[in-house]
């Protein structure tokens, strides 16, 4: 049984909201807030662990980490032999999203991350490449799998644009 499935709502819900907001917030509106939150609002480039990183690099690392965490948290990890699989509290909160503004935030943020990921050069070789795009696709796929209202909303807005 997974240890994160039994967390109380006063722990799960704030983590769910914070990680989702950090992963999909628009970089135009949040780059200053995120860099200030991390204590990195001193200049255009920061030194972390002896490595000089631009503010965009720090934001990319934070978004990538949040997407990776979401991909893990939205995945069911119940053993196949268990009689009743444990309820994933994070998946439960994801399934309860229903407002169009929530769906717009999720989709616009995911598409912005994907567009930014696709704009970066493709690196070939083992361990190379941009995993943020793959993590974003996993989170979107899992979101549609868990929340049928999100899937229906995507079909609806797709028909409206055709």
PDB file of C-alpha atoms in Angstrom:
ATOM      1  CA  UNK A   1       0.000   0.000   0.000  1.00  0.00           C
ATOM      2  CA  UNK A   2       1.329   3.422  -0.897  1.00  0.00           C
ATOM      3  CA  UNK A   3       2.177   5.794   1.905  1.00  0.00           C
ATOM      4  CA  UNK A   4       0.897   8.873   0.084  1.00  0.00           C
ATOM      5  CA  UNK A   5      -2.578   7.428  -0.453  1.00  0.00           C
ATOM      6  CA  UNK A   6      -3.575   7.856   3.183  1.00  0.00           C
ATOM      7  CA  UNK A   7      -2.521  11.465   3.665  1.00  0.00           C
ATOM      8  CA  UNK A   8      -5.212  13.694   5.062  1.00  0.00           C
ATOM      9  CA  UNK A   9      -6.822  16.346   2.888  1.00  0.00           C
ATOM     10  CA  UNK A  10      -5.143  19.159   4.810  1.00  0.00           C
ATOM     11  CA  UNK A  11      -1.803  17.796   3.549  1.00  0.00           C
ATOM     12  CA  UNK A  12      -2.707  16.497   0.073  1.00  0.00           C
ATOM     13  CA  UNK A  13      -4.773  19.399  -1.198  1.00  0.00           C
ATOM     14  CA  UNK A  14      -2.185  22.166  -0.589  1.00  0.00           C
ATOM     15  CA  UNK A  15       0.557  20.014  -2.123  1.00  0.00           C
ATOM     16  CA  UNK A  16      -1.677  19.219  -5.114  1.00  0.00           C
ATOM     17  CA  UNK A  17      -2.522  22.891  -5.712  1.00  0.00           C
ATOM     18  CA  UNK A  18       1.011  24.180  -5.190  1.00  0.00           C
ATOM     19  CA  UNK A  19       2.681  21.666  -7.473  1.00  0.00           C
ATOM     20  CA  UNK A  20       0.004  22.030 -10.170  1.00  0.00           C
ATOM     21  CA  UNK A  21       0.215  25.843 -10.038  1.00  0.00           C
ATOM     22  CA  UNK A  22       4.008  25.804 -10.158  1.00  0.00           C
ATOM     23  CA  UNK A  23       4.110  23.386 -13.082  1.00  0.00           C
ATOM     24  CA  UNK A  24       1.543  25.157 -15.245  1.00  0.00           C
ATOM     25  CA  UNK A  25       1.741  28.837 -14.260  1.00  0.00           C
ATOM     26  CA  UNK A  26       2.561  31.161 -17.131  1.00  0.00           C
ATOM     27  CA  UNK A  27       6.210  32.207 -17.087  1.00  0.00           C
ATOM     28  CA  UNK A  28       5.202  35.794 -17.985  1.00  0.00           C
ATOM     29  CA  UNK A  29       3.167  36.228 -14.808  1.00  0.00           C
ATOM     30  CA  UNK A  30       5.137  34.095 -12.385  1.00  0.00           C
ATOM     31  CA  UNK A  31       8.852  34.212 -13.162  1.00  0.00           C
ATOM     32  CA  UNK A  32       9.509  36.994 -10.677  1.00  0.00           C
ATOM     33  CA  UNK A  33       7.392  35.375  -7.987  1.00  0.00           C
ATOM     34  CA  UNK A  34       8.975  31.972  -8.452  1.00  0.00           C
ATOM     35  CA  UNK A  35      12.519  33.268  -8.456  1.00  0.00           C
ATOM     36  CA  UNK A  36      11.781  35.381  -5.376  1.00  0.00           C
ATOM     37  CA  UNK A  37      10.206  32.375  -3.670  1.00  0.00           C
ATOM     38  CA  UNK A  38      13.331  30.335  -4.274  1.00  0.00           C
ATOM     39  CA  UNK A  39      15.508  33.168  -2.995  1.00  0.00           C
ATOM     40  CA  UNK A  40      16.921  33.787  -6.447  1.00  0.00           C
ATOM     41  CA  UNK A  41      15.643  37.266  -7.194  1.00  0.00           C
ATOM     42  CA  UNK A  42      19.023  38.966  -6.978  1.00  0.00           C
ATOM     43  CA  UNK A  43      19.914  39.221 -10.652  1.00  0.00           C
ATOM     44  CA  UNK A  44      19.708  37.796 -14.145  1.00  0.00           C
ATOM     45  CA  UNK A  45      22.105  34.936 -13.317  1.00  0.00           C
ATOM     46  CA  UNK A  46      22.452  33.033 -10.072  1.00  0.00           C
ATOM     47  CA  UNK A  47      25.113  30.732  -8.688  1.00  0.00           C
ATOM     48  CA  UNK A  48      23.764  27.483  -7.273  1.00  0.00           C
ATOM     49  CA  UNK A  49      26.163  24.787  -6.144  1.00  0.00           C
ATOM     50  CA  UNK A  50      29.021  26.421  -8.028  1.00  0.00           C
ATOM     51  CA  UNK A  51      27.055  26.471 -11.305  1.00  0.00           C
ATOM     52  CA  UNK A  52      25.849  29.724 -12.805  1.00  0.00           C
ATOM     53  CA  UNK A  53      22.220  29.443 -13.907  1.00  0.00           C
ATOM     54  CA  UNK A  54      19.980  31.978 -15.571  1.00  0.00           C
ATOM     55  CA  UNK A  55      16.596  32.642 -14.014  1.00  0.00           C
ATOM     56  CA  UNK A  56      14.931  30.781 -16.910  1.00  0.00           C
ATOM     57  CA  UNK A  57      17.093  27.726 -16.172  1.00  0.00           C
ATOM     58  CA  UNK A  58      16.025  27.744 -12.527  1.00  0.00           C
ATOM     59  CA  UNK A  59      12.374  28.036 -13.528  1.00  0.00           C
ATOM     60  CA  UNK A  60      12.812  25.177 -16.005  1.00  0.00           C
ATOM     61  CA  UNK A  61      14.302  22.976 -13.291  1.00  0.00           C
ATOM     62  CA  UNK A  62      11.441  23.807 -10.939  1.00  0.00           C
ATOM     63  CA  UNK A  63       8.768  23.151 -13.598  1.00  0.00           C
ATOM     64  CA  UNK A  64      10.458  19.901 -14.606  1.00  0.00           C
ATOM     65  CA  UNK A  65      10.608  18.732 -11.010  1.00  0.00           C
ATOM     66  CA  UNK A  66       6.929  19.585 -10.458  1.00  0.00           C
ATOM     67  CA  UNK A  67       5.886  17.767 -13.642  1.00  0.00           C
ATOM     68  CA  UNK A  68       7.907  14.728 -12.623  1.00  0.00           C
ATOM     69  CA  UNK A  69       6.267  14.763  -9.187  1.00  0.00           C
ATOM     70  CA  UNK A  70       2.790  15.105 -10.729  1.00  0.00           C
ATOM     71  CA  UNK A  71       3.451  12.195 -13.076  1.00  0.00           C
ATOM     72  CA  UNK A  72       4.397  10.060 -10.082  1.00  0.00           C
ATOM     73  CA  UNK A  73       1.559  11.227  -7.827  1.00  0.00           C
ATOM     74  CA  UNK A  74      -1.150  10.748 -10.471  1.00  0.00           C
ATOM     75  CA  UNK A  75      -0.099   7.160 -11.122  1.00  0.00           C
ATOM     76  CA  UNK A  76      -1.833   4.335  -9.317  1.00  0.00           C
ATOM     77  CA  UNK A  77       0.701   2.111  -7.592  1.00  0.00           C
ATOM     78  CA  UNK A  78      -1.531  -0.480  -5.980  1.00  0.00           C
ATOM     79  CA  UNK A  79      -0.190  -4.018  -6.259  1.00  0.00           C
ATOM     80  CA  UNK A  80      -2.198  -6.054  -8.782  1.00  0.00           C
ATOM     81  CA  UNK A  81      -2.798  -8.842  -6.261  1.00  0.00           C
ATOM     82  CA  UNK A  82      -4.523  -6.590  -3.716  1.00  0.00           C
ATOM     83  CA  UNK A  83      -8.285  -7.152  -3.385  1.00  0.00           C
ATOM     84  CA  UNK A  84      -9.153  -3.445  -3.207  1.00  0.00           C
ATOM     85  CA  UNK A  85      -6.645  -0.964  -4.586  1.00  0.00           C
ATOM     86  CA  UNK A  86      -5.835   2.017  -2.409  1.00  0.00           C
ATOM     87  CA  UNK A  87      -7.357   5.346  -3.393  1.00  0.00           C
ATOM     88  CA  UNK A  88      -4.789   7.801  -4.675  1.00  0.00           C
ATOM     89  CA  UNK A  89      -5.714  11.073  -2.958  1.00  0.00           C
ATOM     90  CA  UNK A  90      -3.936  13.165  -5.600  1.00  0.00           C
ATOM     91  CA  UNK A  91      -5.803  11.407  -8.405  1.00  0.00           C
ATOM     92  CA  UNK A  92      -9.017  11.938  -6.461  1.00  0.00           C
ATOM     93  CA  UNK A  93      -8.437  15.711  -6.322  1.00  0.00           C
ATOM     94  CA  UNK A  94      -7.559  15.719 -10.011  1.00  0.00           C
ATOM     95  CA  UNK A  95     -10.802  13.919 -10.798  1.00  0.00           C
ATOM     96  CA  UNK A  96     -12.812  16.563  -8.932  1.00  0.00           C
ATOM     97  CA  UNK A  97     -11.710  19.447 -11.175  1.00  0.00           C
ATOM     98  CA  UNK A  98     -14.760  20.615 -13.117  1.00  0.00           C
ATOM     99  CA  UNK A  99     -14.650  24.367 -13.801  1.00  0.00           C
ATOM    100  CA  UNK A 100     -13.803  25.597 -17.287  1.00  0.00           C
ATOM    101  CA  UNK A 101     -11.281  28.032 -15.791  1.00  0.00           C
ATOM    102  CA  UNK A 102      -9.444  25.134 -14.108  1.00  0.00           C
ATOM    103  CA  UNK A 103      -9.376  23.204 -17.364  1.00  0.00           C
ATOM    104  CA  UNK A 104      -8.191  26.282 -19.282  1.00  0.00           C
ATOM    105  CA  UNK A 105      -5.402  26.845 -16.758  1.00  0.00           C
ATOM    106  CA  UNK A 106      -4.291  23.221 -16.976  1.00  0.00           C
ATOM    107  CA  UNK A 107      -4.429  23.019 -20.773  1.00  0.00           C
ATOM    108  CA  UNK A 108      -2.916  26.432 -21.512  1.00  0.00           C
ATOM    109  CA  UNK A 109      -0.104  25.798 -19.058  1.00  0.00           C
ATOM    110  CA  UNK A 110       0.582  22.327 -20.439  1.00  0.00           C
ATOM    111  CA  UNK A 111       0.563  23.566 -24.028  1.00  0.00           C
ATOM    112  CA  UNK A 112       2.899  26.449 -23.099  1.00  0.00           C
ATOM    113  CA  UNK A 113       5.329  23.997 -21.484  1.00  0.00           C
ATOM    114  CA  UNK A 114       5.104  21.722 -24.537  1.00  0.00           C
ATOM    115  CA  UNK A 115       5.671  24.630 -26.945  1.00  0.00           C
ATOM    116  CA  UNK A 116       8.696  25.776 -24.961  1.00  0.00           C
ATOM    117  CA  UNK A 117       9.983  22.213 -24.837  1.00  0.00           C
ATOM    118  CA  UNK A 118       9.614  21.772 -28.601  1.00  0.00           C
ATOM    119  CA  UNK A 119      11.413  25.068 -29.260  1.00  0.00           C
ATOM    120  CA  UNK A 120      14.585  23.749 -27.617  1.00  0.00           C
ATOM    121  CA  UNK A 121      17.134  21.881 -29.745  1.00  0.00           C
ATOM    122  CA  UNK A 122      16.828  18.102 -29.846  1.00  0.00           C
ATOM    123  CA  UNK A 123      19.773  16.277 -28.330  1.00  0.00           C
ATOM    124  CA  UNK A 124      20.403  12.656 -29.254  1.00  0.00           C
ATOM    125  CA  UNK A 125      22.029   9.965 -27.157  1.00  0.00           C
ATOM    126  CA  UNK A 126      21.379   8.133 -23.906  1.00  0.00           C
ATOM    127  CA  UNK A 127      20.063  10.436 -21.203  1.00  0.00           C
ATOM    128  CA  UNK A 128      19.929  13.375 -23.603  1.00  0.00           C
ATOM    129  CA  UNK A 129      16.881  15.256 -24.651  1.00  0.00           C
ATOM    130  CA  UNK A 130      14.183  17.273 -23.028  1.00  0.00           C
ATOM    131  CA  UNK A 131      12.181  15.178 -20.590  1.00  0.00           C
ATOM    132  CA  UNK A 132       9.892  18.059 -19.603  1.00  0.00           C
ATOM    133  CA  UNK A 133       7.814  17.556 -22.752  1.00  0.00           C
ATOM    134  CA  UNK A 134       7.430  13.851 -22.031  1.00  0.00           C
ATOM    135  CA  UNK A 135       6.499  14.520 -18.408  1.00  0.00           C
ATOM    136  CA  UNK A 136       3.904  17.066 -19.576  1.00  0.00           C
ATOM    137  CA  UNK A 137       2.351  14.514 -21.936  1.00  0.00           C
ATOM    138  CA  UNK A 138       2.213  11.917 -19.156  1.00  0.00           C
ATOM    139  CA  UNK A 139       0.497  14.394 -16.815  1.00  0.00           C
ATOM    140  CA  UNK A 140      -2.010  15.383 -19.542  1.00  0.00           C
ATOM    141  CA  UNK A 141      -2.701  11.749 -20.431  1.00  0.00           C
ATOM    142  CA  UNK A 142      -3.183  10.779 -16.795  1.00  0.00           C
ATOM    143  CA  UNK A 143      -5.370  13.863 -16.226  1.00  0.00           C
ATOM    144  CA  UNK A 144      -7.684  12.870 -19.077  1.00  0.00           C
ATOM    145  CA  UNK A 145      -7.725   9.281 -17.871  1.00  0.00           C
ATOM    146  CA  UNK A 146      -8.700  10.244 -14.311  1.00  0.00           C
ATOM    147  CA  UNK A 147     -11.033  13.147 -15.133  1.00  0.00           C
ATOM    148  CA  UNK A 148     -13.583  12.365 -17.838  1.00  0.00           C
ATOM    149  CA  UNK A 149     -14.885  15.958 -17.618  1.00  0.00           C
ATOM    150  CA  UNK A 150     -11.484  17.244 -18.773  1.00  0.00           C
ATOM    151  CA  UNK A 151     -11.557  14.859 -21.719  1.00  0.00           C
ATOM    152  CA  UNK A 152     -15.089  15.974 -22.645  1.00  0.00           C
ATOM    153  CA  UNK A 153     -14.029  19.625 -22.312  1.00  0.00           C
ATOM    154  CA  UNK A 154     -11.093  19.060 -24.667  1.00  0.00           C
ATOM    155  CA  UNK A 155     -13.411  17.468 -27.215  1.00  0.00           C
ATOM    156  CA  UNK A 156     -15.850  20.364 -26.848  1.00  0.00           C
ATOM    157  CA  UNK A 157     -13.250  23.096 -27.367  1.00  0.00           C
ATOM    158  CA  UNK A 158     -11.744  21.090 -30.222  1.00  0.00           C
ATOM    159  CA  UNK A 159     -15.107  21.088 -32.006  1.00  0.00           C
ATOM    160  CA  UNK A 160     -15.494  24.808 -31.381  1.00  0.00           C
ATOM    161  CA  UNK A 161     -12.186  25.529 -33.156  1.00  0.00           C
ATOM    162  CA  UNK A 162     -12.916  23.345 -36.206  1.00  0.00           C
TER     163      UNK A 162
END
